[in-house]
Amino acid sequence: MPALAIWSPEDEVLGVVAPLALGAAAGTALIVDLDEHGPAYPGHTTLASLVADGPTKADLVPQRRGIAVVRNGGVEAEAAEQVLRALVDGWPAVVFRLPADHMGGDGAIPVLPLIPGSMLDRSAGPAIYQRSGWRVRVPEGGVVLPRPSRGTISALLTGRAPHPGDRWIRAWRRVWEQSWE
């Protein structure tokens, strides 16, 4: 089962919506927040409760097409390792949302705004780049996403599914298709 870990060290809103968009692009996916202080995604299930009580069969496989989100609930990723493996085994696609201060170097993919200048200290390597209002030379080795519509971002931030044909969501499919090794 494919699983990808992403984080956005430079843009908090992108850090919240990117995992949801990546999951939506897969069609059916589980988004798991590994940030102990992550956003209050909608839903009742938390990673902390899955670790404490153990996952049910309904937690381990999709109940319907679309995305499901597991908020963190205040548990460290290391304490959830067994649960995370079980979720990856049961779901067709899993997106792990990492905290903004994640150090990288472990195969996780950064999601970075494409902005001018070199003031930000960015490490070399593959990344997902989000276009903004500037025309900027695109770095090699990554996926460049078009600018999302306000309606798409609004839908994701309010817990609604974006339009299935949305061009920004379709562009995220390239992330699943790319080799990140």
PDB file of C-alpha atoms in Angstrom:
ATOM      1  CA  MET A   1       0.000   0.000   0.000  1.00  0.00           C
ATOM      2  CA  PRO A   2       1.483   3.380  -0.870  1.00  0.00           C
ATOM      3  CA  ALA A   3       2.261   5.759   1.965  1.00  0.00           C
ATOM      4  CA  LEU A   4       3.815   9.210   1.730  1.00  0.00           C
ATOM      5  CA  ALA A   5       4.962  11.550   4.484  1.00  0.00           C
ATOM      6  CA  ILE A   6       4.852  15.295   3.837  1.00  0.00           C
ATOM      7  CA  TRP A   7       5.405  18.509   5.743  1.00  0.00           C
ATOM      8  CA  SER A   8       5.480  22.206   5.025  1.00  0.00           C
ATOM      9  CA  PRO A   9       8.220  24.007   6.971  1.00  0.00           C
ATOM     10  CA  GLU A  10       7.427  27.458   5.537  1.00  0.00           C
ATOM     11  CA  ASP A  11       3.645  27.788   5.207  1.00  0.00           C
ATOM     12  CA  GLU A  12       1.199  26.797   7.930  1.00  0.00           C
ATOM     13  CA  VAL A  13      -1.905  26.830   5.717  1.00  0.00           C
ATOM     14  CA  LEU A  14      -0.144  24.703   3.109  1.00  0.00           C
ATOM     15  CA  GLY A  15       0.865  22.363   5.938  1.00  0.00           C
ATOM     16  CA  VAL A  16      -2.802  21.868   6.833  1.00  0.00           C
ATOM     17  CA  VAL A  17      -4.333  21.533   3.353  1.00  0.00           C
ATOM     18  CA  ALA A  18      -1.535  19.699   1.505  1.00  0.00           C
ATOM     19  CA  PRO A  19      -2.146  16.320   3.207  1.00  0.00           C
ATOM     20  CA  LEU A  20      -5.875  16.616   2.508  1.00  0.00           C
ATOM     21  CA  ALA A  21      -5.241  17.463  -1.158  1.00  0.00           C
ATOM     22  CA  LEU A  22      -2.762  14.595  -1.530  1.00  0.00           C
ATOM     23  CA  GLY A  23      -5.306  12.222  -0.007  1.00  0.00           C
ATOM     24  CA  ALA A  24      -8.101  13.531  -2.242  1.00  0.00           C
ATOM     25  CA  ALA A  25      -5.872  13.008  -5.288  1.00  0.00           C
ATOM     26  CA  ALA A  26      -5.524   9.324  -4.386  1.00  0.00           C
ATOM     27  CA  GLY A  27      -9.297   8.884  -4.432  1.00  0.00           C
ATOM     28  CA  THR A  28      -9.518   6.815  -1.263  1.00  0.00           C
ATOM     29  CA  ALA A  29      -6.945   7.587   1.391  1.00  0.00           C
ATOM     30  CA  LEU A  30      -6.308   7.957   5.080  1.00  0.00           C
ATOM     31  CA  ILE A  31      -4.565  11.076   6.366  1.00  0.00           C
ATOM     32  CA  VAL A  32      -2.795  10.568   9.699  1.00  0.00           C
ATOM     33  CA  ASP A  33      -1.484  13.586  11.600  1.00  0.00           C
ATOM     34  CA  LEU A  34       1.830  12.767  13.288  1.00  0.00           C
ATOM     35  CA  ASP A  35       2.137  16.263  14.767  1.00  0.00           C
ATOM     36  CA  GLU A  36       1.273  16.149  18.482  1.00  0.00           C
ATOM     37  CA  HIS A  37       0.249  19.811  18.236  1.00  0.00           C
ATOM     38  CA  GLY A  38      -1.410  19.521  14.826  1.00  0.00           C
ATOM     39  CA  PRO A  39      -4.609  21.171  13.632  1.00  0.00           C
ATOM     40  CA  ALA A  40      -8.074  20.273  14.876  1.00  0.00           C
ATOM     41  CA  TYR A  41      -9.082  18.316  11.801  1.00  0.00           C
ATOM     42  CA  PRO A  42     -12.762  17.283  11.889  1.00  0.00           C
ATOM     43  CA  GLY A  43     -13.601  13.842  13.196  1.00  0.00           C
ATOM     44  CA  HIS A  44     -13.606  11.928  16.437  1.00  0.00           C
ATOM     45  CA  THR A  45     -10.862   9.384  15.867  1.00  0.00           C
ATOM     46  CA  THR A  46      -7.407  10.310  17.091  1.00  0.00           C
ATOM     47  CA  LEU A  47      -4.117   8.523  16.783  1.00  0.00           C
ATOM     48  CA  ALA A  48      -3.840   8.689  20.576  1.00  0.00           C
ATOM     49  CA  SER A  49      -7.161   6.821  20.972  1.00  0.00           C
ATOM     50  CA  LEU A  50      -6.121   4.202  18.405  1.00  0.00           C
ATOM     51  CA  VAL A  51      -2.901   3.620  20.365  1.00  0.00           C
ATOM     52  CA  ALA A  52      -4.712   3.498  23.734  1.00  0.00           C
ATOM     53  CA  ASP A  53      -7.698   1.353  22.702  1.00  0.00           C
ATOM     54  CA  GLY A  54      -6.375  -0.416  19.622  1.00  0.00           C
ATOM     55  CA  PRO A  55      -7.861   0.065  16.162  1.00  0.00           C
ATOM     56  CA  THR A  56     -11.123  -1.589  15.203  1.00  0.00           C
ATOM     57  CA  LYS A  57     -11.629  -3.366  11.896  1.00  0.00           C
ATOM     58  CA  ALA A  58     -13.530  -0.283  10.697  1.00  0.00           C
ATOM     59  CA  ASP A  59     -10.427   1.836  11.414  1.00  0.00           C
ATOM     60  CA  LEU A  60      -8.169  -0.479   9.442  1.00  0.00           C
ATOM     61  CA  VAL A  61     -10.017  -0.455   6.112  1.00  0.00           C
ATOM     62  CA  PRO A  62     -11.917   2.221   4.191  1.00  0.00           C
ATOM     63  CA  GLN A  63     -15.650   2.262   4.834  1.00  0.00           C
ATOM     64  CA  ARG A  64     -16.360   4.317   1.709  1.00  0.00           C
ATOM     65  CA  ARG A  65     -14.580   6.084  -1.127  1.00  0.00           C
ATOM     66  CA  GLY A  66     -12.964   9.400  -0.226  1.00  0.00           C
ATOM     67  CA  ILE A  67     -10.643  10.549   2.509  1.00  0.00           C
ATOM     68  CA  ALA A  68     -10.656   9.891   6.215  1.00  0.00           C
ATOM     69  CA  VAL A  69      -8.594  11.862   8.703  1.00  0.00           C
ATOM     70  CA  VAL A  70      -7.072  10.734  11.979  1.00  0.00           C
ATOM     71  CA  ARG A  71      -6.117  13.692  14.170  1.00  0.00           C
ATOM     72  CA  ASN A  72      -3.114  13.229  16.410  1.00  0.00           C
ATOM     73  CA  GLY A  73      -4.588  13.704  19.880  1.00  0.00           C
ATOM     74  CA  GLY A  74      -1.230  14.212  21.593  1.00  0.00           C
ATOM     75  CA  VAL A  75       0.718  11.013  20.951  1.00  0.00           C
ATOM     76  CA  GLU A  76       4.284  10.652  19.672  1.00  0.00           C
ATOM     77  CA  ALA A  77       4.711   8.832  16.357  1.00  0.00           C
ATOM     78  CA  GLU A  78       7.131   6.338  17.930  1.00  0.00           C
ATOM     79  CA  ALA A  79       4.429   5.206  20.387  1.00  0.00           C
ATOM     80  CA  ALA A  80       2.051   4.614  17.477  1.00  0.00           C
ATOM     81  CA  GLU A  81       4.344   2.532  15.269  1.00  0.00           C
ATOM     82  CA  GLN A  82       2.296  -0.691  15.432  1.00  0.00           C
ATOM     83  CA  VAL A  83      -0.964   1.128  14.731  1.00  0.00           C
ATOM     84  CA  LEU A  84       0.604   3.037  11.832  1.00  0.00           C
ATOM     85  CA  ARG A  85       1.826  -0.193  10.225  1.00  0.00           C
ATOM     86  CA  ALA A  86      -1.654  -1.714  10.529  1.00  0.00           C
ATOM     87  CA  LEU A  87      -3.244   1.360   8.934  1.00  0.00           C
ATOM     88  CA  VAL A  88      -0.792   1.289   6.023  1.00  0.00           C
ATOM     89  CA  ASP A  89      -1.510  -2.416   5.500  1.00  0.00           C
ATOM     90  CA  GLY A  90      -5.275  -1.851   5.300  1.00  0.00           C
ATOM     91  CA  TRP A  91      -5.685   1.386   3.337  1.00  0.00           C
ATOM     92  CA  PRO A  92      -5.043   1.822  -0.403  1.00  0.00           C
ATOM     93  CA  ALA A  93      -3.154   5.080   0.279  1.00  0.00           C
ATOM     94  CA  VAL A  94      -1.935   6.758   3.470  1.00  0.00           C
ATOM     95  CA  VAL A  95      -0.660  10.309   3.919  1.00  0.00           C
ATOM     96  CA  PHE A  96       1.363  11.113   7.017  1.00  0.00           C
ATOM     97  CA  ARG A  97       1.315  14.794   8.009  1.00  0.00           C
ATOM     98  CA  LEU A  98       4.521  15.726   9.790  1.00  0.00           C
ATOM     99  CA  PRO A  99       5.113  18.800  11.975  1.00  0.00           C
ATOM    100  CA  ALA A 100       6.504  21.957  10.362  1.00  0.00           C
ATOM    101  CA  ASP A 101       9.749  21.601  12.327  1.00  0.00           C
ATOM    102  CA  HIS A 102      10.442  18.119  10.914  1.00  0.00           C
ATOM    103  CA  MET A 103      14.143  17.812  10.067  1.00  0.00           C
ATOM    104  CA  GLY A 104      13.778  15.769   6.863  1.00  0.00           C
ATOM    105  CA  GLY A 105      16.344  13.332   5.549  1.00  0.00           C
ATOM    106  CA  ASP A 106      14.094  10.332   6.119  1.00  0.00           C
ATOM    107  CA  GLY A 107      12.240  10.156   2.812  1.00  0.00           C
ATOM    108  CA  ALA A 108       9.548  12.640   3.816  1.00  0.00           C
ATOM    109  CA  ILE A 109       8.713  15.170   1.113  1.00  0.00           C
ATOM    110  CA  PRO A 110       8.679  18.900   1.869  1.00  0.00           C
ATOM    111  CA  VAL A 111       5.882  21.032   0.419  1.00  0.00           C
ATOM    112  CA  LEU A 112       7.321  24.474  -0.316  1.00  0.00           C
ATOM    113  CA  PRO A 113       5.840  27.698  -1.644  1.00  0.00           C
ATOM    114  CA  LEU A 114       7.507  28.728  -4.902  1.00  0.00           C
ATOM    115  CA  ILE A 115       8.678  32.251  -4.075  1.00  0.00           C
ATOM    116  CA  PRO A 116      11.409  34.558  -5.404  1.00  0.00           C
ATOM    117  CA  GLY A 117      14.735  35.149  -3.714  1.00  0.00           C
ATOM    118  CA  SER A 118      17.024  32.971  -1.687  1.00  0.00           C
ATOM    119  CA  MET A 119      16.368  34.178   1.836  1.00  0.00           C
ATOM    120  CA  LEU A 120      14.926  30.862   2.932  1.00  0.00           C
ATOM    121  CA  ASP A 121      17.402  28.134   3.792  1.00  0.00           C
ATOM    122  CA  ARG A 122      16.208  25.252   1.646  1.00  0.00           C
ATOM    123  CA  SER A 123      17.987  21.961   1.424  1.00  0.00           C
ATOM    124  CA  ALA A 124      18.639  20.451  -1.957  1.00  0.00           C
ATOM    125  CA  GLY A 125      16.555  17.499  -2.935  1.00  0.00           C
ATOM    126  CA  PRO A 126      13.154  16.622  -4.268  1.00  0.00           C
ATOM    127  CA  ALA A 127      10.174  18.601  -3.078  1.00  0.00           C
ATOM    128  CA  ILE A 128       6.625  19.531  -3.933  1.00  0.00           C
ATOM    129  CA  TYR A 129       6.474  23.173  -5.002  1.00  0.00           C
ATOM    130  CA  GLN A 130       3.346  25.276  -4.729  1.00  0.00           C
ATOM    131  CA  ARG A 131       3.106  28.061  -7.311  1.00  0.00           C
ATOM    132  CA  SER A 132       2.293  31.491  -5.971  1.00  0.00           C
ATOM    133  CA  GLY A 133       1.766  34.874  -7.617  1.00  0.00           C
ATOM    134  CA  TRP A 134       5.364  35.189  -8.853  1.00  0.00           C
ATOM    135  CA  ARG A 135       7.033  33.780 -11.909  1.00  0.00           C
ATOM    136  CA  VAL A 136       9.917  31.846 -10.501  1.00  0.00           C
ATOM    137  CA  ARG A 137      12.346  29.390 -12.056  1.00  0.00           C
ATOM    138  CA  VAL A 138      11.254  25.916 -11.061  1.00  0.00           C
ATOM    139  CA  PRO A 139      13.850  23.772  -9.255  1.00  0.00           C
ATOM    140  CA  GLU A 140      14.557  20.360 -10.757  1.00  0.00           C
ATOM    141  CA  GLY A 141      13.537  17.102  -9.143  1.00  0.00           C
ATOM    142  CA  GLY A 142      10.122  17.927  -7.844  1.00  0.00           C
ATOM    143  CA  VAL A 143       6.477  18.358  -8.636  1.00  0.00           C
ATOM    144  CA  VAL A 144       5.132  21.858  -9.276  1.00  0.00           C
ATOM    145  CA  LEU A 145       1.490  22.457  -8.447  1.00  0.00           C
ATOM    146  CA  PRO A 146      -0.684  25.149 -10.047  1.00  0.00           C
ATOM    147  CA  ARG A 147      -2.222  27.807  -7.845  1.00  0.00           C
ATOM    148  CA  PRO A 148      -5.320  26.436  -6.107  1.00  0.00           C
ATOM    149  CA  SER A 149      -8.664  28.165  -6.267  1.00  0.00           C
ATOM    150  CA  ARG A 150      -9.988  29.900  -3.185  1.00  0.00           C
ATOM    151  CA  GLY A 151     -12.992  27.577  -3.302  1.00  0.00           C
ATOM    152  CA  THR A 152     -10.782  24.494  -3.100  1.00  0.00           C
ATOM    153  CA  ILE A 153      -8.793  25.832  -0.155  1.00  0.00           C
ATOM    154  CA  SER A 154     -12.005  26.924   1.557  1.00  0.00           C
ATOM    155  CA  ALA A 155     -13.542  23.475   1.084  1.00  0.00           C
ATOM    156  CA  LEU A 156     -10.491  21.733   2.549  1.00  0.00           C
ATOM    157  CA  LEU A 157     -10.237  24.137   5.503  1.00  0.00           C
ATOM    158  CA  THR A 158     -13.914  23.651   6.378  1.00  0.00           C
ATOM    159  CA  GLY A 159     -13.888  19.858   6.124  1.00  0.00           C
ATOM    160  CA  ARG A 160     -15.688  19.592   2.797  1.00  0.00           C
ATOM    161  CA  ALA A 161     -14.560  17.606  -0.218  1.00  0.00           C
ATOM    162  CA  PRO A 162     -13.303  19.735  -3.088  1.00  0.00           C
ATOM    163  CA  HIS A 163     -14.794  19.329  -6.544  1.00  0.00           C
ATOM    164  CA  PRO A 164     -13.478  15.974  -7.866  1.00  0.00           C
ATOM    165  CA  GLY A 165     -12.323  17.511 -11.155  1.00  0.00           C
ATOM    166  CA  ASP A 166     -10.442  20.374  -9.510  1.00  0.00           C
ATOM    167  CA  ARG A 167      -7.176  21.036 -11.370  1.00  0.00           C
ATOM    168  CA  TRP A 168      -5.172  21.516  -8.170  1.00  0.00           C
ATOM    169  CA  ILE A 169      -6.340  18.169  -6.760  1.00  0.00           C
ATOM    170  CA  ARG A 170      -5.626  16.489 -10.128  1.00  0.00           C
ATOM    171  CA  ALA A 171      -2.091  17.955 -10.079  1.00  0.00           C
ATOM    172  CA  TRP A 172      -1.439  16.247  -6.739  1.00  0.00           C
ATOM    173  CA  ARG A 173      -1.789  12.865  -8.508  1.00  0.00           C
ATOM    174  CA  ARG A 174       1.718  13.414  -9.902  1.00  0.00           C
ATOM    175  CA  VAL A 175       3.033  13.211  -6.341  1.00  0.00           C
ATOM    176  CA  TRP A 176       1.727   9.647  -6.074  1.00  0.00           C
ATOM    177  CA  GLU A 177       3.203   8.775  -9.492  1.00  0.00           C
ATOM    178  CA  GLN A 178       6.678  10.248  -8.904  1.00  0.00           C
ATOM    179  CA  SER A 179       9.560   8.175  -7.573  1.00  0.00           C
ATOM    180  CA  TRP A 180      10.785   9.921  -4.423  1.00  0.00           C
ATOM    181  CA  GLU A 181      13.828   7.738  -3.786  1.00  0.00           C
TER     182      GLU A 181
END
